[in-house]
PDB file of C-alpha atoms and ligand atoms in Angstrom:
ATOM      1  CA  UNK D   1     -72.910 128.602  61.623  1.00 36.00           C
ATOM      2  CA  UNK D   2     -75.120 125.995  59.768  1.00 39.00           C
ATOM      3  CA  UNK D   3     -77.252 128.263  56.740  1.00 43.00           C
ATOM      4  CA  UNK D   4     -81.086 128.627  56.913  1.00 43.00           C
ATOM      5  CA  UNK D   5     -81.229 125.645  55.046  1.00 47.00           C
ATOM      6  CA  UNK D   6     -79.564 123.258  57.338  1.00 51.00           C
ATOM      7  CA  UNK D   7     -81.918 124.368  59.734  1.00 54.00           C
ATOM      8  CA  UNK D   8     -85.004 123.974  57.944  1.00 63.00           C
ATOM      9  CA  UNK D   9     -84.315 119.686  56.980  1.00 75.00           C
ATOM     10  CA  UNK D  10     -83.327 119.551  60.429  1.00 73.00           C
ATOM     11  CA  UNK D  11     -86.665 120.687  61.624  1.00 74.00           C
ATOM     12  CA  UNK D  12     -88.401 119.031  58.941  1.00 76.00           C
ATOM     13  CA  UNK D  13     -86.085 115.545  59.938  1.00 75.00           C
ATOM     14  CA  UNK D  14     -87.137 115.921  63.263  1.00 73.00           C
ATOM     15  CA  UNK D  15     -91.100 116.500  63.201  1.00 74.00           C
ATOM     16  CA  UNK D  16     -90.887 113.757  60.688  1.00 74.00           C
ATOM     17  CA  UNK D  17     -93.654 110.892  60.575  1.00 73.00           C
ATOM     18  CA  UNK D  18     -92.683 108.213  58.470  1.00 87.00           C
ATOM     19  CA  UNK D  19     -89.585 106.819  57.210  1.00 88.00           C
ATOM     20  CA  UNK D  20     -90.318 107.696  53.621  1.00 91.00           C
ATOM     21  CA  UNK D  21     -90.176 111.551  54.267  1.00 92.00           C
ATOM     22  CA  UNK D  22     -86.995 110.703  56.497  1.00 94.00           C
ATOM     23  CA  UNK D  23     -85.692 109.435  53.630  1.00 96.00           C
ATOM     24  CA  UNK D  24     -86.929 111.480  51.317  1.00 96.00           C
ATOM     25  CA  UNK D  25     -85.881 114.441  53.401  1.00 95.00           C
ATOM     26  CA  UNK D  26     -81.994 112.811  53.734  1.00 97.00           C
ATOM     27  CA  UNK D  27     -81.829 112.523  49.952  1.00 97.00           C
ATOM     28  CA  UNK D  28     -82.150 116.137  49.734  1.00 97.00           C
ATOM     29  CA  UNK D  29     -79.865 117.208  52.175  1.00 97.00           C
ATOM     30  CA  UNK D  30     -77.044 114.382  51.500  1.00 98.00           C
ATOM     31  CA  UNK D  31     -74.717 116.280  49.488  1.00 97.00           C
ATOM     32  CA  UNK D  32     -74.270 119.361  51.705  1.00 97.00           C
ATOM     33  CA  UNK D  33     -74.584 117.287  55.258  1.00 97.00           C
ATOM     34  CA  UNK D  34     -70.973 117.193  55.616  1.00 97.00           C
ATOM     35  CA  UNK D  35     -70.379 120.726  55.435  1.00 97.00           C
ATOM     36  CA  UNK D  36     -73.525 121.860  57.365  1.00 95.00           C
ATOM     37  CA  UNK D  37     -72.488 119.642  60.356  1.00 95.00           C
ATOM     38  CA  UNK D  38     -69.320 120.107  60.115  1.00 95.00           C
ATOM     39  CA  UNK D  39     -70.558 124.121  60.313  1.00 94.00           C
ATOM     40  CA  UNK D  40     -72.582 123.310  63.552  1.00 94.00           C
ATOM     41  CA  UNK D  41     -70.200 121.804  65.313  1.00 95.00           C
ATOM     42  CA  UNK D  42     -71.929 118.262  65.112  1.00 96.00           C
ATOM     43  CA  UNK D  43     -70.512 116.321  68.468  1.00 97.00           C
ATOM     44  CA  UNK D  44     -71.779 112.601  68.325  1.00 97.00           C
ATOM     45  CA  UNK D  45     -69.238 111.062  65.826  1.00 97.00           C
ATOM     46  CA  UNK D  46     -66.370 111.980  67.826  1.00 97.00           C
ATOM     47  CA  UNK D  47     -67.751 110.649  71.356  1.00 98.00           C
ATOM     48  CA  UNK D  48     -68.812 107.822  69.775  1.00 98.00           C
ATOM     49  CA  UNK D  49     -65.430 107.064  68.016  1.00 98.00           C
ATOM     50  CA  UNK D  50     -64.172 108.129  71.782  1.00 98.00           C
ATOM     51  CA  UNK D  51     -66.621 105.218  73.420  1.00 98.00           C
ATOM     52  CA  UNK D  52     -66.291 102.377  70.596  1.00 98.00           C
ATOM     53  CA  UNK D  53     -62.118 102.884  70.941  1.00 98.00           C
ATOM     54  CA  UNK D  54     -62.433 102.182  74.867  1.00 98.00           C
ATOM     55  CA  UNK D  55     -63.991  99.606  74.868  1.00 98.00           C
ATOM     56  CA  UNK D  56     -63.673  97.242  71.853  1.00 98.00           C
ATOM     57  CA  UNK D  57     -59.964  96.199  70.711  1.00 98.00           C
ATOM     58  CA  UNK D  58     -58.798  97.542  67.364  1.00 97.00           C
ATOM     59  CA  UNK D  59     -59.085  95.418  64.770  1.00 98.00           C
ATOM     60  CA  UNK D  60     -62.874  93.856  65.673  1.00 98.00           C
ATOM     61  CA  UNK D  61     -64.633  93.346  63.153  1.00 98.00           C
ATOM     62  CA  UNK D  62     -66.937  93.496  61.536  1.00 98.00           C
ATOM     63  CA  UNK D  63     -68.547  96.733  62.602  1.00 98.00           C
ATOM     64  CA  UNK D  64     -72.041  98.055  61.499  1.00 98.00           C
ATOM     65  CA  UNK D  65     -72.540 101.805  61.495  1.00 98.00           C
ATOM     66  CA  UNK D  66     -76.511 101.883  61.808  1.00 98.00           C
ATOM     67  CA  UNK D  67     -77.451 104.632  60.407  1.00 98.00           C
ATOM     68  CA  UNK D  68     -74.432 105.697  58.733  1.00 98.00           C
ATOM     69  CA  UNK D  69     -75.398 108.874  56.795  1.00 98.00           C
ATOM     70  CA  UNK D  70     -72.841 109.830  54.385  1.00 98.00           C
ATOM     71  CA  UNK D  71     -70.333 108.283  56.615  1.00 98.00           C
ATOM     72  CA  UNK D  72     -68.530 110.420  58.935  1.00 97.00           C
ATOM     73  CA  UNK D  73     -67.884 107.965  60.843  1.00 97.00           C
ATOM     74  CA  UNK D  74     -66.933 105.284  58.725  1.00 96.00           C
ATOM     75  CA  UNK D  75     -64.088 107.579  57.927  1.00 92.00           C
ATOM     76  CA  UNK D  76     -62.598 107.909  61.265  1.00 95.00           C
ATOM     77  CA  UNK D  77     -63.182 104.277  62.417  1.00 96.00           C
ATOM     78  CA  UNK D  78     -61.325 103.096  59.271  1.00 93.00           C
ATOM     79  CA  UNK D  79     -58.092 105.450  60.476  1.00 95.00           C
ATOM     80  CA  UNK D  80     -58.805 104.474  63.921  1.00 96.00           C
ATOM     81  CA  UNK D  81     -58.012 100.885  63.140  1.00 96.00           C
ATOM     82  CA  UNK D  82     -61.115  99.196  62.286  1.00 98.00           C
ATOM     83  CA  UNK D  83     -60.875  97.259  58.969  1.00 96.00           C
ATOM     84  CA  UNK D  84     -64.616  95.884  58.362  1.00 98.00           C
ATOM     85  CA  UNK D  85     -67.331  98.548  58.619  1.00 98.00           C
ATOM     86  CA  UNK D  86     -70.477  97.986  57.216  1.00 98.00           C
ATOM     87  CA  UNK D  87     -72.820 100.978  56.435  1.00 98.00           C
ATOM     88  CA  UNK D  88     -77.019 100.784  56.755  1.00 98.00           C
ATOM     89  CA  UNK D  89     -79.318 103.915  55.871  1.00 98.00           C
ATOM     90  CA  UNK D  90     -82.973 103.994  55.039  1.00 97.00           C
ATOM     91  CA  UNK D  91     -81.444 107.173  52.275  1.00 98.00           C
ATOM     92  CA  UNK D  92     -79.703 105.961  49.592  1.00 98.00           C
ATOM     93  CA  UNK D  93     -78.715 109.704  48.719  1.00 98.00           C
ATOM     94  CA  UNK D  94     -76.524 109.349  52.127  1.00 98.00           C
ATOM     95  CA  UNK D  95     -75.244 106.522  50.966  1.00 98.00           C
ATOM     96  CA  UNK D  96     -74.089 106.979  47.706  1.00 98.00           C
ATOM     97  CA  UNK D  97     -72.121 109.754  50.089  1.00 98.00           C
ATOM     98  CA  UNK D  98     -71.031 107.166  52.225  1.00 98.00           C
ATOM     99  CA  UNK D  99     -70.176 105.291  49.160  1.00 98.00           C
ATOM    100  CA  UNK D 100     -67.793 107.511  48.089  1.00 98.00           C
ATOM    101  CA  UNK D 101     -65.457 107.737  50.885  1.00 96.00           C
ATOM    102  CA  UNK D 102     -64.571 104.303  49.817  1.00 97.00           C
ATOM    103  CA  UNK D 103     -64.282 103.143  53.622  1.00 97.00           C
ATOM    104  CA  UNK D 104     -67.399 100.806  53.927  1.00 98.00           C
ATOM    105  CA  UNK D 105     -67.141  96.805  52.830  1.00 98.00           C
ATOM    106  CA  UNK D 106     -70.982  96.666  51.978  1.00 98.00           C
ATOM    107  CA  UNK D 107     -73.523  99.096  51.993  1.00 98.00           C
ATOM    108  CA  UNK D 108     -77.303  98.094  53.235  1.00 98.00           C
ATOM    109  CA  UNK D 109     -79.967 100.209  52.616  1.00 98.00           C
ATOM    110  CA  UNK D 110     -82.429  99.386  55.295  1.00 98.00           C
ATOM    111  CA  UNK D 111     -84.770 101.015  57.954  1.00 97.00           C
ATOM    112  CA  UNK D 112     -84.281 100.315  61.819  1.00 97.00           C
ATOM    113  CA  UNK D 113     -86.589  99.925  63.781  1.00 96.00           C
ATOM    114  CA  UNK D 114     -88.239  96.843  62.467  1.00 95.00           C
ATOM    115  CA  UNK D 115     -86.451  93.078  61.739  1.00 97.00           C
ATOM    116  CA  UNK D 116     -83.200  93.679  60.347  1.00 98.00           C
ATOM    117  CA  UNK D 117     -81.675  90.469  57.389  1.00 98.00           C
ATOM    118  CA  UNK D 118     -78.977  89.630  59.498  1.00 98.00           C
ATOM    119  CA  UNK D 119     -77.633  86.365  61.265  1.00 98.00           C
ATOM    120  CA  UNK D 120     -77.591  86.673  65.095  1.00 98.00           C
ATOM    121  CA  UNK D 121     -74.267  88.015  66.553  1.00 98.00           C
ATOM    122  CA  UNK D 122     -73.245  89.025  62.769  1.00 98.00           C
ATOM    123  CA  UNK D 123     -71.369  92.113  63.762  1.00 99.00           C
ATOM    124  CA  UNK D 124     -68.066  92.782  66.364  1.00 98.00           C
ATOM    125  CA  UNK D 125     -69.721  96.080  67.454  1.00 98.00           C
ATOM    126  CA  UNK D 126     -72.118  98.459  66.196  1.00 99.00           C
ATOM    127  CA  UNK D 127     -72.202 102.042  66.371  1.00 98.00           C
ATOM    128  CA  UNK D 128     -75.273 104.366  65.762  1.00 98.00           C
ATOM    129  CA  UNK D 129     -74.631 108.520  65.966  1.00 98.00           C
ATOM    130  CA  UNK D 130     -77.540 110.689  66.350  1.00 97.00           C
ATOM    131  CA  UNK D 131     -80.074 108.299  64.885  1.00 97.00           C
ATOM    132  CA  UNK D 132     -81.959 107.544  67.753  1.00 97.00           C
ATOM    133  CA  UNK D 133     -83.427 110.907  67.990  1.00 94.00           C
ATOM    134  CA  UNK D 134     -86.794 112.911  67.390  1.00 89.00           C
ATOM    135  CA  UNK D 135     -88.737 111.763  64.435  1.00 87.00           C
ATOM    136  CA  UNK D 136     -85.613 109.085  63.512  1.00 91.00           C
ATOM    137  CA  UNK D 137     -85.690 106.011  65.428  1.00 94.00           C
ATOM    138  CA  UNK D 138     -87.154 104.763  68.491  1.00 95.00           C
ATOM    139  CA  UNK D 139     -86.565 102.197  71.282  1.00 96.00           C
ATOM    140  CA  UNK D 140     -88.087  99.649  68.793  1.00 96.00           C
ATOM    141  CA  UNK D 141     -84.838  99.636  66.977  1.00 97.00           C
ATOM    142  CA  UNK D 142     -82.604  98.518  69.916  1.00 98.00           C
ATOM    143  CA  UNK D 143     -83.707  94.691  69.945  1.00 98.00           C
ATOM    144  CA  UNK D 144     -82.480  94.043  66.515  1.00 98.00           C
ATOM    145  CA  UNK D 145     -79.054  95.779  66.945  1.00 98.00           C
ATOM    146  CA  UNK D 146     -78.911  93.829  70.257  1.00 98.00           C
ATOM    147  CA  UNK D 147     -79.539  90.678  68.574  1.00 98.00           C
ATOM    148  CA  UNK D 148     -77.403  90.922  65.638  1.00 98.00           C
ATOM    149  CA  UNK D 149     -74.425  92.018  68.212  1.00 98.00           C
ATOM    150  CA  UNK D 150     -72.306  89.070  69.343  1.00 98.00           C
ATOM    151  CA  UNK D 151     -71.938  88.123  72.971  1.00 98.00           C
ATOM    152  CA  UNK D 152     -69.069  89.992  74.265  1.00 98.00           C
ATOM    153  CA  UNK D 153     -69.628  92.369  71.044  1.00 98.00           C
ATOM    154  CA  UNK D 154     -70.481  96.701  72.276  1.00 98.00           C
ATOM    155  CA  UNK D 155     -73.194  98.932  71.013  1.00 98.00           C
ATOM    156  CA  UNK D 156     -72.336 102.571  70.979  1.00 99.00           C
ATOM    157  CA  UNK D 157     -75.235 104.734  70.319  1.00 98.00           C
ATOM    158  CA  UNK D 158     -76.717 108.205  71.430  1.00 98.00           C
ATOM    159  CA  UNK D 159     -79.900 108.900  72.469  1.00 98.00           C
ATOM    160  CA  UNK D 160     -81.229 112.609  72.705  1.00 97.00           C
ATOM    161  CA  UNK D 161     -83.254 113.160  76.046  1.00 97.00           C
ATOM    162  CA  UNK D 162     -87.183 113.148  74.413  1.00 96.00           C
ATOM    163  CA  UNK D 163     -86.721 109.683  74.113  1.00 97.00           C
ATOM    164  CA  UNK D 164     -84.609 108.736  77.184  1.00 98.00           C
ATOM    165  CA  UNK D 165     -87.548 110.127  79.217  1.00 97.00           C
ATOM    166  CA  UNK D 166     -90.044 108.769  76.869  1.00 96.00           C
ATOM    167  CA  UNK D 167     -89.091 105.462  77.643  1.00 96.00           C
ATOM    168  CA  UNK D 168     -85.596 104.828  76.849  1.00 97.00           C
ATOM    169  CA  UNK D 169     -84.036 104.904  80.149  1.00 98.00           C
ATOM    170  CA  UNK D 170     -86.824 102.688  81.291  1.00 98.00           C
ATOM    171  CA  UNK D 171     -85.909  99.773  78.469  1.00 98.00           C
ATOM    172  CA  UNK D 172     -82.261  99.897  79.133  1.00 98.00           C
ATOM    173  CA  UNK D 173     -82.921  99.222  82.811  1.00 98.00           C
ATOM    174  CA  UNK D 174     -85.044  95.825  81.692  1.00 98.00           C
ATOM    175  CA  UNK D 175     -82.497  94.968  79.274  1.00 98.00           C
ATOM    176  CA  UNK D 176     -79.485  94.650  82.401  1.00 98.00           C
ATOM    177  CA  UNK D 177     -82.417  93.141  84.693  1.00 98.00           C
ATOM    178  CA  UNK D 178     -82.641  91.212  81.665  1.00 98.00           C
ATOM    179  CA  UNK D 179     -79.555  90.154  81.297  1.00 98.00           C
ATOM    180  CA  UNK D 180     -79.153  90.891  78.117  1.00 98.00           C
ATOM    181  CA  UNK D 181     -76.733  93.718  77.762  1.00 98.00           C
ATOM    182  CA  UNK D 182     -74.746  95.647  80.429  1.00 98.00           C
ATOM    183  CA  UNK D 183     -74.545  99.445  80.573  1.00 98.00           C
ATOM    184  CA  UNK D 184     -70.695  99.902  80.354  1.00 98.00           C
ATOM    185  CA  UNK D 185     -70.777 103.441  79.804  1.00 98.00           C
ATOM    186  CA  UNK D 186     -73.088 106.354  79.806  1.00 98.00           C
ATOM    187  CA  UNK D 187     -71.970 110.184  79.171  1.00 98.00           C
ATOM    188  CA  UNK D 188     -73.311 113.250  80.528  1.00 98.00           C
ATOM    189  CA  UNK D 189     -75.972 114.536  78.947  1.00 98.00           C
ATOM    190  CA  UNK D 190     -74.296 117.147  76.264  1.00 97.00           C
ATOM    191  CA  UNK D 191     -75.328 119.199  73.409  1.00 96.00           C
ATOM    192  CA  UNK D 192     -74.871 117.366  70.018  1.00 96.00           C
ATOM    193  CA  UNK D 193     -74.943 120.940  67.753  1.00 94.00           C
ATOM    194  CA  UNK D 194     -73.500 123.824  69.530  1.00 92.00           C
ATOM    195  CA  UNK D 195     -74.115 125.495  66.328  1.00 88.00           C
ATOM    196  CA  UNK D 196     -77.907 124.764  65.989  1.00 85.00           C
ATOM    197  CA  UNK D 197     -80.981 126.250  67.677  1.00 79.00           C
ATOM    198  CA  UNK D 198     -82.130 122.713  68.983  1.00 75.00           C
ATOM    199  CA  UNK D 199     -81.345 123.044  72.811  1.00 85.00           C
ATOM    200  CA  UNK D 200     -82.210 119.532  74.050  1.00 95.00           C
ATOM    201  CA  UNK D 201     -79.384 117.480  75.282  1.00 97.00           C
ATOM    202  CA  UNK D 202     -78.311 113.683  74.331  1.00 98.00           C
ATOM    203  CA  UNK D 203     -76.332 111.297  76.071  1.00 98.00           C
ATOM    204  CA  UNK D 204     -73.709 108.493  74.474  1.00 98.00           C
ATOM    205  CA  UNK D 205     -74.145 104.946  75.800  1.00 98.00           C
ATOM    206  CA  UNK D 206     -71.938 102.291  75.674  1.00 98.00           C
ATOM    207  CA  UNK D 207     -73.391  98.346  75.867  1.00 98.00           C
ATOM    208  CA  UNK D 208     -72.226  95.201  76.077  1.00 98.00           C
ATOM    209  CA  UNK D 209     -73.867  92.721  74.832  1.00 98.00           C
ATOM    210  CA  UNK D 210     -73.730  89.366  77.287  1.00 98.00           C
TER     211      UNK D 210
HETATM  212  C1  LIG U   1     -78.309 112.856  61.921  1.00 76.76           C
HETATM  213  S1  LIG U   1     -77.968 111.646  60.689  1.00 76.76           S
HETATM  214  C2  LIG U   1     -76.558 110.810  61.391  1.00 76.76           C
HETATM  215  C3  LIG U   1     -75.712 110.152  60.348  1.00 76.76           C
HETATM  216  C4  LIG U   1     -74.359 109.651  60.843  1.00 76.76           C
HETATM  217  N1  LIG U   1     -74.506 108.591  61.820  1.00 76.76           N
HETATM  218  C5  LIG U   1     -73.595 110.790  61.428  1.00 76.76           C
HETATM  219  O1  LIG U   1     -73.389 110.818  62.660  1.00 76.76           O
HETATM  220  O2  LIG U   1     -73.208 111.690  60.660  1.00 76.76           O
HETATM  221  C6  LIG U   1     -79.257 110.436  60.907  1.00 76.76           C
HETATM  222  C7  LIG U   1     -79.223 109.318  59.874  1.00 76.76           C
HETATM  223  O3  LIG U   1     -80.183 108.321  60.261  1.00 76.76           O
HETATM  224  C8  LIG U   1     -80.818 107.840  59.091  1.00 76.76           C
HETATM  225  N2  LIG U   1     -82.104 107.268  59.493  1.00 76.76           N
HETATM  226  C9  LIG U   1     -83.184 107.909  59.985  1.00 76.76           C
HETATM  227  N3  LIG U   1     -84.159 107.030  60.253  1.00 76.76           N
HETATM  228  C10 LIG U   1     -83.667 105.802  59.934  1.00 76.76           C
HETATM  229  C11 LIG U   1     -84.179 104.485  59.994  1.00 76.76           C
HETATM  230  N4  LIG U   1     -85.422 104.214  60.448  1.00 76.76           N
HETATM  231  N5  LIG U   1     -83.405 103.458  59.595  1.00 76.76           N
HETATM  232  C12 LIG U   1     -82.145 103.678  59.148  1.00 76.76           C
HETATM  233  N6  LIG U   1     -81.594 104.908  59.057  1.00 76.76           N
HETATM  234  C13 LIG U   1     -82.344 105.952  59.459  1.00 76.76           C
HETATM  235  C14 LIG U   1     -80.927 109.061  58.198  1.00 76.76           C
HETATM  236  O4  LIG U   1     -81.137 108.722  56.836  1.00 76.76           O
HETATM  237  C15 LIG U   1     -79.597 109.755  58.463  1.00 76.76           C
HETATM  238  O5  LIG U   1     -78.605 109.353  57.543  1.00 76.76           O
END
């Protein structure tokens, strides 16, 4: 089980109001993240790994992980056969974790959720693991990952249920009427921490971007 401390950033994380105290609040938890999650059971790197693999050929590249934390799944993309992954986190204590894995060809620290400094259609495929979430990022992030994903390219991110109710489900929807991205994949909803006290489900999409 995750200690009393895990529990209390997570709490803090998610009742979070502005992306300094995310940060902030990342920074302090960045060296023992790996171990707490690992300790909770933490389920959204592996079925996104699981989505990305099924639908976008090894080798694409490059790859952003948005929201890459100390890069879990940098890690496993690298040994799954993706050669290019960038890493972007509004914490630079995650990062330096992320740094040290030694897996990511740049590291950005940047917030989502507002304009992002890349070209359009910059990136293969992006993937983004429990970072649109409570107190995290919103809808308002999707846009910019859409835009900097190449036609053809695939978005893999989760979404906990607050926000697909809240909206989410509603966007996604407009962005097939759209035509902007197609829903290749959605999972059932599923419990990201079977080890944690927070109950509420999130699902793993799969896009493509057209
Ligand atoms: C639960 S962690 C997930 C990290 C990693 N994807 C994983 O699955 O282990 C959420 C991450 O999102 C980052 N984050 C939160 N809000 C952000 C924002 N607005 N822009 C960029 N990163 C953000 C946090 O710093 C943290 O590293």
């Amino acid at each position: 089980m995750a200690d009393s401390k895990h529990h209390g950033v997570l709490g803090a994380v998610y009742a979070a109001k502005r992306p300094e105290e995310v940060a902030a609040l990342y920074n302090s938890w960045s060296q023992t993240y790996d171990a707490d999650m690992s300790a909770a059971g933490y389920r959204h790197p592996t079925i996104c790994l699981a989505l990305l693999a099924r639908h976008l050929p090894r080798g694409a590249a490059p790859l952003l992980d948005a929201g890459a934390g100390t890069g879990l799944i940098g890690e496993w993309l690298n040994i799954a056969g993706y050669p290019e992954v960038e890493a972007l986190d509004i914490s630079e204590g995650m990062l330096a974790q992320a740094a040290r894995k030694g897996v990511y060809s740049a590291l950005h620290c940047l917030a989502l959720g507002g304009h992002l400094p890349f070209a359009d259609g910059a990136y293969a495929g992006i993937i983004s693991a429990g970072v649109f979430t409570s107190g995290h990022v919103g809808v308002e992030g999707l846009d910019e990952l859409i835009r900097i994903c190449r036609p053809g390219g695939v978005i893999v991110l989760t979404v906990k249920n607050t926000l697909w109710e809240a909206g989410f489900a509603a966007r996604i929807t407009e962005l097939e009427a759209q035509g902007l991205v197609t829903r290749i994949e959605e999972t059932r909803p599923y419990i990201s921490m079977p080890g944690e006290a927070d109950t509420v489900p999130s699902r793993g999409l799969a896009l493509r971007v057209i």
